[in-house]
Amino acid sequence: MKTLSILCFWLMCCCAGMAQAQSPEPDENERVAADAQAALWWADFDELERQHALYQQAGQRTASGRSKLVLFRRGLGRVMNGPERAIDAYFVQMEALTLQWAQARPASALAHVLHAAALVAHAWSYRGSGYANTVPPEAWRDFERYIAKATDYLAKHEAVALSSSSGHVELLNLGKARGRQPAALWSIAQAGLARNVDDEGLYRDMLTAVLPKWGGSTVLVDRVINDIAKLTAPLHGDIYYSRMYAWAADAEFHHQIFKDTGASWPRMKAGYEQMLVRYPAPVNVNSLAYFACLARDKPALIDLLERIGPKPHLDVWGKNASRTFETCKRFAAES
């Protein structure tokens, strides 16, 4: 009970801060993340297990096509990573709580994954999110110690933890933290996809692992995207070809996506058009318009801007979004 009471104190602090930041009427994407976040805040493992089981099923998407399983994990991450200035005791108590769950429910993949995730969160609290040269040697030692603990824990409980693709997501994150080569990471991702081919988290984490800013290359980015597009084609056509290049643009390449990578605008456009048939949400129309502008496809851009009207979703218009939107409108209006 002491573990739970201390943890709840920290979680209420975190909850208060998050409540100020959230919209008073969150959309469907935010609700999925917030429900997972709330269940972990209040240590409601039964509810976490229910959500996890539901979102692992095929076709669990929001109206805009977002993976509910990825949004679920996003909500968990808000709590696992702690409030902005969380002290060491917060992470220790989170480890204790998740270990209690894992010991009480040894057949639960989620319980073991959550404990490994708590150890990983503790590791990153030492390392921080900056580049390697910003991390002092003492912090590196603590980071590596907790990454090793998480790796050992997952290895010990591999049979259960890896019965869910969520276990492979955590294993992939550990592989990235340990600097494993892309071929080894791809093997982990493929094993997870054998469990759940629709686990978008595996696609996104694999792409992150091969970005140039994390030691990868544009060659690897193109290879991973094309491999995953081929793998997902039976279920999704070219939708993931488009989505993954959009993620790559957001993560690193920005306005240079068609110059610095092998992204094909005709194929990307086709994937977006397929996406809009299934998920005709305004945010997807805006995203397609942004890439039409980058590709200098004026006819497509003109048509899409008419559909968007005066209120764009600026969160998908790249860096300096307001200026980008204005510039694209001027380009569309040029004779």
Coordinates of C-alpha atoms in Angstrom, one line a residue:
M1 CA 0.0 0.0 0.0
K2 CA 2.9 2.4 0.7
T3 CA 4.1 1.9 -2.8
L4 CA 0.7 2.7 -4.2
S5 CA 0.2 5.8 -2.0
I6 CA 3.5 7.3 -2.9
L7 CA 2.9 6.6 -6.6
C8 CA -0.6 8.1 -6.5
F9 CA 0.8 11.3 -5.0
W10 CA 3.2 11.7 -8.0
L11 CA 0.6 10.7 -10.5
M12 CA -1.8 13.3 -9.2
C13 CA 0.9 15.9 -9.6
C14 CA 1.4 14.7 -13.2
C15 CA -2.3 14.6 -13.8
A16 CA -2.8 18.2 -12.6
G17 CA -0.1 19.4 -15.0
M18 CA -1.5 17.4 -17.9
A19 CA -5.1 18.6 -17.3
Q20 CA -4.0 22.2 -17.8
A21 CA -2.4 21.3 -21.1
Q22 CA -5.2 19.3 -22.6
S23 CA -8.1 20.7 -24.7
P24 CA -11.4 20.9 -22.8
E25 CA -13.0 18.8 -25.6
P26 CA -10.3 16.4 -26.7
D27 CA -10.8 14.6 -30.1
E28 CA -11.0 10.9 -30.5
N29 CA -7.2 10.5 -30.8
E30 CA -6.6 12.3 -27.5
R31 CA -9.4 10.4 -25.8
V32 CA -7.8 7.0 -26.5
A33 CA -4.4 8.2 -25.1
A34 CA -6.1 9.9 -22.2
D35 CA -8.0 6.8 -21.2
A36 CA -4.8 4.8 -21.1
Q37 CA -3.1 7.6 -19.2
A38 CA -5.9 7.7 -16.6
A39 CA -6.0 3.9 -16.1
L40 CA -2.2 3.9 -15.4
W41 CA -2.4 7.0 -13.1
W42 CA -4.9 5.3 -10.9
A43 CA -3.2 1.9 -11.1
D44 CA -6.3 0.2 -12.7
F45 CA -4.6 -2.8 -14.3
D46 CA -7.8 -4.5 -15.2
E47 CA -8.8 -1.5 -17.3
L48 CA -5.3 -1.4 -18.9
E49 CA -5.6 -5.1 -19.8
R50 CA -9.1 -4.5 -21.3
Q51 CA -7.9 -1.6 -23.5
H52 CA -4.7 -3.4 -24.6
A53 CA -6.7 -6.5 -25.6
L54 CA -9.2 -4.4 -27.5
Y55 CA -6.6 -2.3 -29.4
Q56 CA -4.6 -5.3 -30.5
Q57 CA -7.5 -6.4 -32.6
A58 CA -7.4 -5.7 -36.4
G59 CA -9.0 -2.5 -37.6
Q60 CA -8.8 -0.6 -34.3
R61 CA -8.4 2.9 -35.8
T62 CA -9.8 6.4 -35.1
A63 CA -11.8 8.3 -37.7
S64 CA -8.6 9.8 -39.0
G65 CA -6.9 6.4 -39.4
R66 CA -4.7 6.6 -36.3
S67 CA -3.8 3.3 -34.6
K68 CA -5.5 3.1 -31.3
L69 CA -2.8 0.7 -30.1
V70 CA -0.1 3.4 -30.7
L71 CA -2.3 6.0 -29.0
F72 CA -2.8 3.7 -26.1
R73 CA 1.0 3.4 -25.7
R74 CA 1.3 7.2 -26.0
G75 CA -0.9 7.5 -23.0
L76 CA 1.1 5.0 -21.0
G77 CA 4.3 6.9 -21.9
R78 CA 3.0 10.1 -20.4
V79 CA 2.9 8.4 -17.0
M80 CA 5.9 6.1 -17.4
N81 CA 8.1 9.1 -18.3
G82 CA 6.9 11.0 -15.3
P83 CA 6.2 14.7 -14.7
E84 CA 8.8 17.1 -16.1
R85 CA 10.9 17.2 -12.9
A86 CA 10.2 13.7 -11.6
I87 CA 12.8 12.6 -9.0
D88 CA 14.4 9.2 -8.8
A89 CA 11.8 8.1 -6.2
Y90 CA 9.0 8.4 -8.9
F91 CA 10.7 5.9 -11.2
V92 CA 11.5 3.5 -8.3
Q93 CA 7.9 3.5 -7.2
M94 CA 6.7 2.9 -10.8
E95 CA 9.0 -0.1 -11.1
A96 CA 7.7 -1.4 -7.8
L97 CA 4.1 -1.1 -8.8
T98 CA 4.6 -2.7 -12.2
L99 CA 6.6 -5.5 -10.7
Q100 CA 3.7 -6.2 -8.3
W101 CA 1.4 -6.5 -11.3
A102 CA 3.8 -8.9 -13.1
Q103 CA 4.2 -11.1 -10.1
A104 CA 0.5 -11.2 -9.4
R105 CA -0.3 -11.9 -13.1
P106 CA 2.6 -14.0 -14.5
A107 CA 0.6 -15.0 -17.6
S108 CA 0.0 -11.4 -18.6
A109 CA 2.2 -10.1 -21.5
L110 CA 1.1 -6.5 -20.7
A111 CA 2.2 -6.8 -17.1
H112 CA 5.7 -7.9 -18.0
V113 CA 5.9 -5.3 -20.8
L114 CA 4.9 -2.5 -18.4
H115 CA 7.6 -3.5 -15.9
A116 CA 10.3 -3.5 -18.6
A117 CA 8.9 -0.1 -19.8
A118 CA 9.2 1.3 -16.3
L119 CA 12.9 0.2 -16.2
V120 CA 13.5 1.8 -19.6
A121 CA 11.8 5.0 -18.5
H122 CA 14.1 5.1 -15.5
A123 CA 17.1 4.7 -17.8
W124 CA 16.0 7.6 -20.0
S125 CA 15.5 9.8 -17.0
Y126 CA 19.3 9.6 -16.5
R127 CA 20.2 10.0 -20.2
G128 CA 17.8 12.7 -21.2
S129 CA 16.7 13.3 -24.8
G130 CA 19.7 15.2 -26.1
Y131 CA 22.5 14.0 -28.3
A132 CA 25.1 11.6 -26.9
N133 CA 27.7 14.4 -26.3
T134 CA 25.3 16.1 -23.8
V135 CA 25.2 13.1 -21.5
P136 CA 27.8 13.1 -18.6
P137 CA 29.7 9.8 -18.0
E138 CA 27.9 9.1 -14.7
A139 CA 24.5 9.4 -16.4
W140 CA 25.6 7.0 -19.1
R141 CA 26.5 4.4 -16.5
D142 CA 23.1 4.6 -14.9
F143 CA 21.4 4.6 -18.3
E144 CA 23.2 1.4 -19.4
R145 CA 22.6 -0.2 -16.0
Y146 CA 18.8 0.2 -16.3
I147 CA 18.7 -0.8 -20.0
A148 CA 20.6 -4.0 -19.0
K149 CA 18.0 -4.6 -16.3
A150 CA 15.1 -4.2 -18.7
T151 CA 16.9 -6.4 -21.3
D152 CA 17.5 -9.1 -18.7
Y153 CA 13.9 -8.9 -17.4
L154 CA 12.4 -9.3 -20.9
A155 CA 14.8 -12.2 -21.7
K156 CA 13.7 -14.0 -18.4
H157 CA 10.0 -13.6 -19.3
E158 CA 10.3 -13.8 -23.1
A159 CA 7.8 -16.6 -23.6
V160 CA 5.0 -14.5 -22.1
A161 CA 6.1 -11.0 -22.9
L162 CA 6.7 -11.7 -26.6
S163 CA 3.3 -13.4 -27.0
S164 CA 2.1 -9.9 -27.7
S165 CA 3.6 -7.5 -30.3
S166 CA 3.8 -5.0 -27.5
G167 CA 6.7 -7.0 -26.1
H168 CA 8.4 -6.7 -29.5
V169 CA 7.9 -2.9 -29.5
E170 CA 9.7 -2.8 -26.1
L171 CA 12.4 -5.1 -27.3
L172 CA 12.9 -2.9 -30.4
N173 CA 13.2 0.1 -28.2
L174 CA 15.8 -1.7 -26.1
G175 CA 17.7 -2.7 -29.2
K176 CA 17.8 1.0 -30.3
A177 CA 19.1 2.0 -26.9
R178 CA 21.8 -0.6 -27.1
G179 CA 22.9 0.5 -30.6
R180 CA 22.0 -2.7 -32.3
Q181 CA 22.4 -2.8 -36.1
P182 CA 19.3 -2.3 -38.4
A183 CA 19.3 -5.9 -39.6
A184 CA 19.0 -7.1 -35.9
L185 CA 16.2 -4.5 -35.3
W186 CA 14.4 -5.6 -38.4
S187 CA 14.4 -9.2 -37.2
I188 CA 12.8 -8.1 -33.9
A189 CA 10.2 -6.0 -35.9
Q190 CA 9.4 -9.0 -38.2
A191 CA 8.9 -11.3 -35.2
G192 CA 6.4 -8.8 -33.7
L193 CA 4.6 -8.4 -37.0
A194 CA 4.2 -12.1 -37.1
R195 CA 2.1 -11.6 -34.0
N196 CA 0.3 -8.6 -35.2
V197 CA 0.9 -7.4 -38.8
D198 CA -1.2 -4.3 -38.1
D199 CA 0.9 -3.0 -35.1
E200 CA 1.8 0.4 -36.4
G201 CA 4.2 1.0 -33.5
L202 CA 6.6 -1.5 -34.9
Y203 CA 6.7 0.4 -38.3
R204 CA 7.2 3.8 -36.6
D205 CA 9.9 2.6 -34.2
M206 CA 11.8 0.8 -37.0
L207 CA 11.7 3.9 -39.1
T208 CA 13.0 6.0 -36.2
A209 CA 15.9 3.6 -35.8
V210 CA 17.2 4.2 -39.3
L211 CA 16.9 8.0 -39.5
P212 CA 20.2 9.7 -40.3
K213 CA 20.1 11.8 -37.2
W214 CA 20.2 8.5 -35.1
G215 CA 23.1 7.0 -37.2
G216 CA 21.0 5.6 -40.1
S217 CA 20.9 6.8 -43.7
T218 CA 18.4 7.8 -46.4
V219 CA 19.2 4.5 -48.1
L220 CA 18.0 2.6 -45.0
V221 CA 15.0 4.9 -44.7
D222 CA 13.9 4.1 -48.2
R223 CA 14.6 0.4 -47.8
V224 CA 12.5 0.2 -44.5
I225 CA 9.6 2.2 -46.0
N226 CA 9.5 0.1 -49.1
D227 CA 9.8 -3.2 -47.2
I228 CA 6.9 -2.2 -44.8
A229 CA 4.8 -0.9 -47.7
K230 CA 5.1 -4.3 -49.4
L231 CA 4.3 -6.1 -46.2
T232 CA 1.2 -4.0 -45.5
A233 CA -0.1 -3.8 -49.1
P234 CA -2.6 -6.7 -48.8
L235 CA -4.3 -4.9 -46.0
H236 CA -3.6 -1.2 -46.7
G237 CA -2.6 -0.8 -50.4
D238 CA -0.1 2.1 -50.5
I239 CA -1.4 3.8 -47.4
Y240 CA 1.7 3.0 -45.4
Y241 CA 4.1 4.1 -48.1
S242 CA 2.5 7.5 -47.8
R243 CA 2.2 7.5 -44.0
M244 CA 5.8 6.5 -43.4
Y245 CA 7.3 9.1 -45.7
A246 CA 5.0 11.6 -43.9
W247 CA 6.5 10.4 -40.6
A248 CA 10.0 10.7 -42.0
A249 CA 9.3 14.2 -43.1
D250 CA 7.9 15.1 -39.6
A251 CA 10.8 13.5 -37.8
E252 CA 13.8 14.7 -39.9
F253 CA 13.5 15.6 -43.6
H254 CA 10.7 18.3 -43.3
H255 CA 10.3 20.3 -46.6
Q256 CA 13.2 18.4 -48.2
I257 CA 11.4 15.0 -48.2
F258 CA 11.3 14.8 -52.0
K259 CA 14.9 16.0 -52.4
D260 CA 16.7 14.1 -49.7
T261 CA 14.9 10.7 -49.9
G262 CA 13.6 8.4 -52.6
A263 CA 10.0 9.3 -51.9
S264 CA 7.8 9.0 -55.1
W265 CA 5.2 11.7 -55.2
P266 CA 2.9 9.8 -57.6
R267 CA 2.9 6.8 -55.3
M268 CA 2.6 8.9 -52.2
K269 CA -0.4 10.7 -53.7
A270 CA -2.0 7.4 -54.6
G271 CA -1.6 6.2 -51.1
Y272 CA -3.2 9.3 -49.7
E273 CA -6.1 9.0 -52.1
Q274 CA -6.6 5.4 -50.8
M275 CA -6.4 6.7 -47.3
L276 CA -9.0 9.4 -47.9
V277 CA -11.5 6.7 -49.1
R278 CA -11.2 5.0 -45.8
Y279 CA -10.5 8.0 -43.5
P280 CA -11.8 11.2 -45.1
A281 CA -10.9 13.3 -42.0
P282 CA -9.9 16.9 -42.7
V283 CA -6.5 16.4 -41.2
N284 CA -5.7 13.8 -43.9
V285 CA -6.8 16.3 -46.6
N286 CA -4.5 18.9 -45.1
S287 CA -1.6 16.4 -45.0
L288 CA -2.0 15.5 -48.7
A289 CA -2.2 19.2 -49.6
Y290 CA 1.1 19.9 -47.8
F291 CA 2.9 17.2 -49.7
A292 CA 1.2 18.3 -53.0
C293 CA 2.7 21.7 -52.3
L294 CA 6.2 20.3 -51.6
A295 CA 5.9 18.2 -54.8
R296 CA 4.9 21.4 -56.8
D297 CA 1.7 19.6 -57.9
K298 CA -0.3 22.7 -58.5
P299 CA -3.6 21.2 -59.9
A300 CA -3.8 18.8 -56.9
L301 CA -3.0 21.6 -54.5
I302 CA -5.7 23.9 -55.9
D303 CA -8.3 21.2 -55.5
L304 CA -7.2 20.3 -52.0
L305 CA -7.1 24.0 -50.8
E306 CA -10.7 24.4 -52.0
R307 CA -11.7 21.4 -49.9
I308 CA -9.8 22.7 -46.9
G309 CA -11.3 26.2 -46.9
P310 CA -10.2 29.0 -44.5
K311 CA -9.4 26.8 -41.5
P312 CA -6.5 24.5 -42.1
H313 CA -5.1 21.9 -39.7
L314 CA -1.8 23.5 -39.2
D315 CA -0.3 20.7 -37.2
V316 CA 0.3 18.8 -40.4
W317 CA 1.8 21.7 -42.4
G318 CA 5.4 21.1 -41.3
K319 CA 7.8 23.6 -39.7
N320 CA 6.7 27.2 -39.5
A321 CA 3.2 25.9 -40.4
S322 CA 1.4 29.2 -40.8
R323 CA 4.0 30.6 -43.2
T324 CA 4.1 27.3 -45.1
F325 CA 0.3 27.3 -45.6
E326 CA 0.4 31.0 -46.8
T327 CA 3.3 30.2 -49.2
C328 CA 1.5 27.2 -50.6
K329 CA -1.7 29.3 -51.1
R330 CA 0.4 31.9 -53.0
F331 CA 2.0 29.2 -55.2
A332 CA -1.5 27.8 -56.0
A333 CA -2.7 31.3 -57.0
E334 CA 0.2 32.1 -59.3
S335 CA -0.7 32.2 -63.0

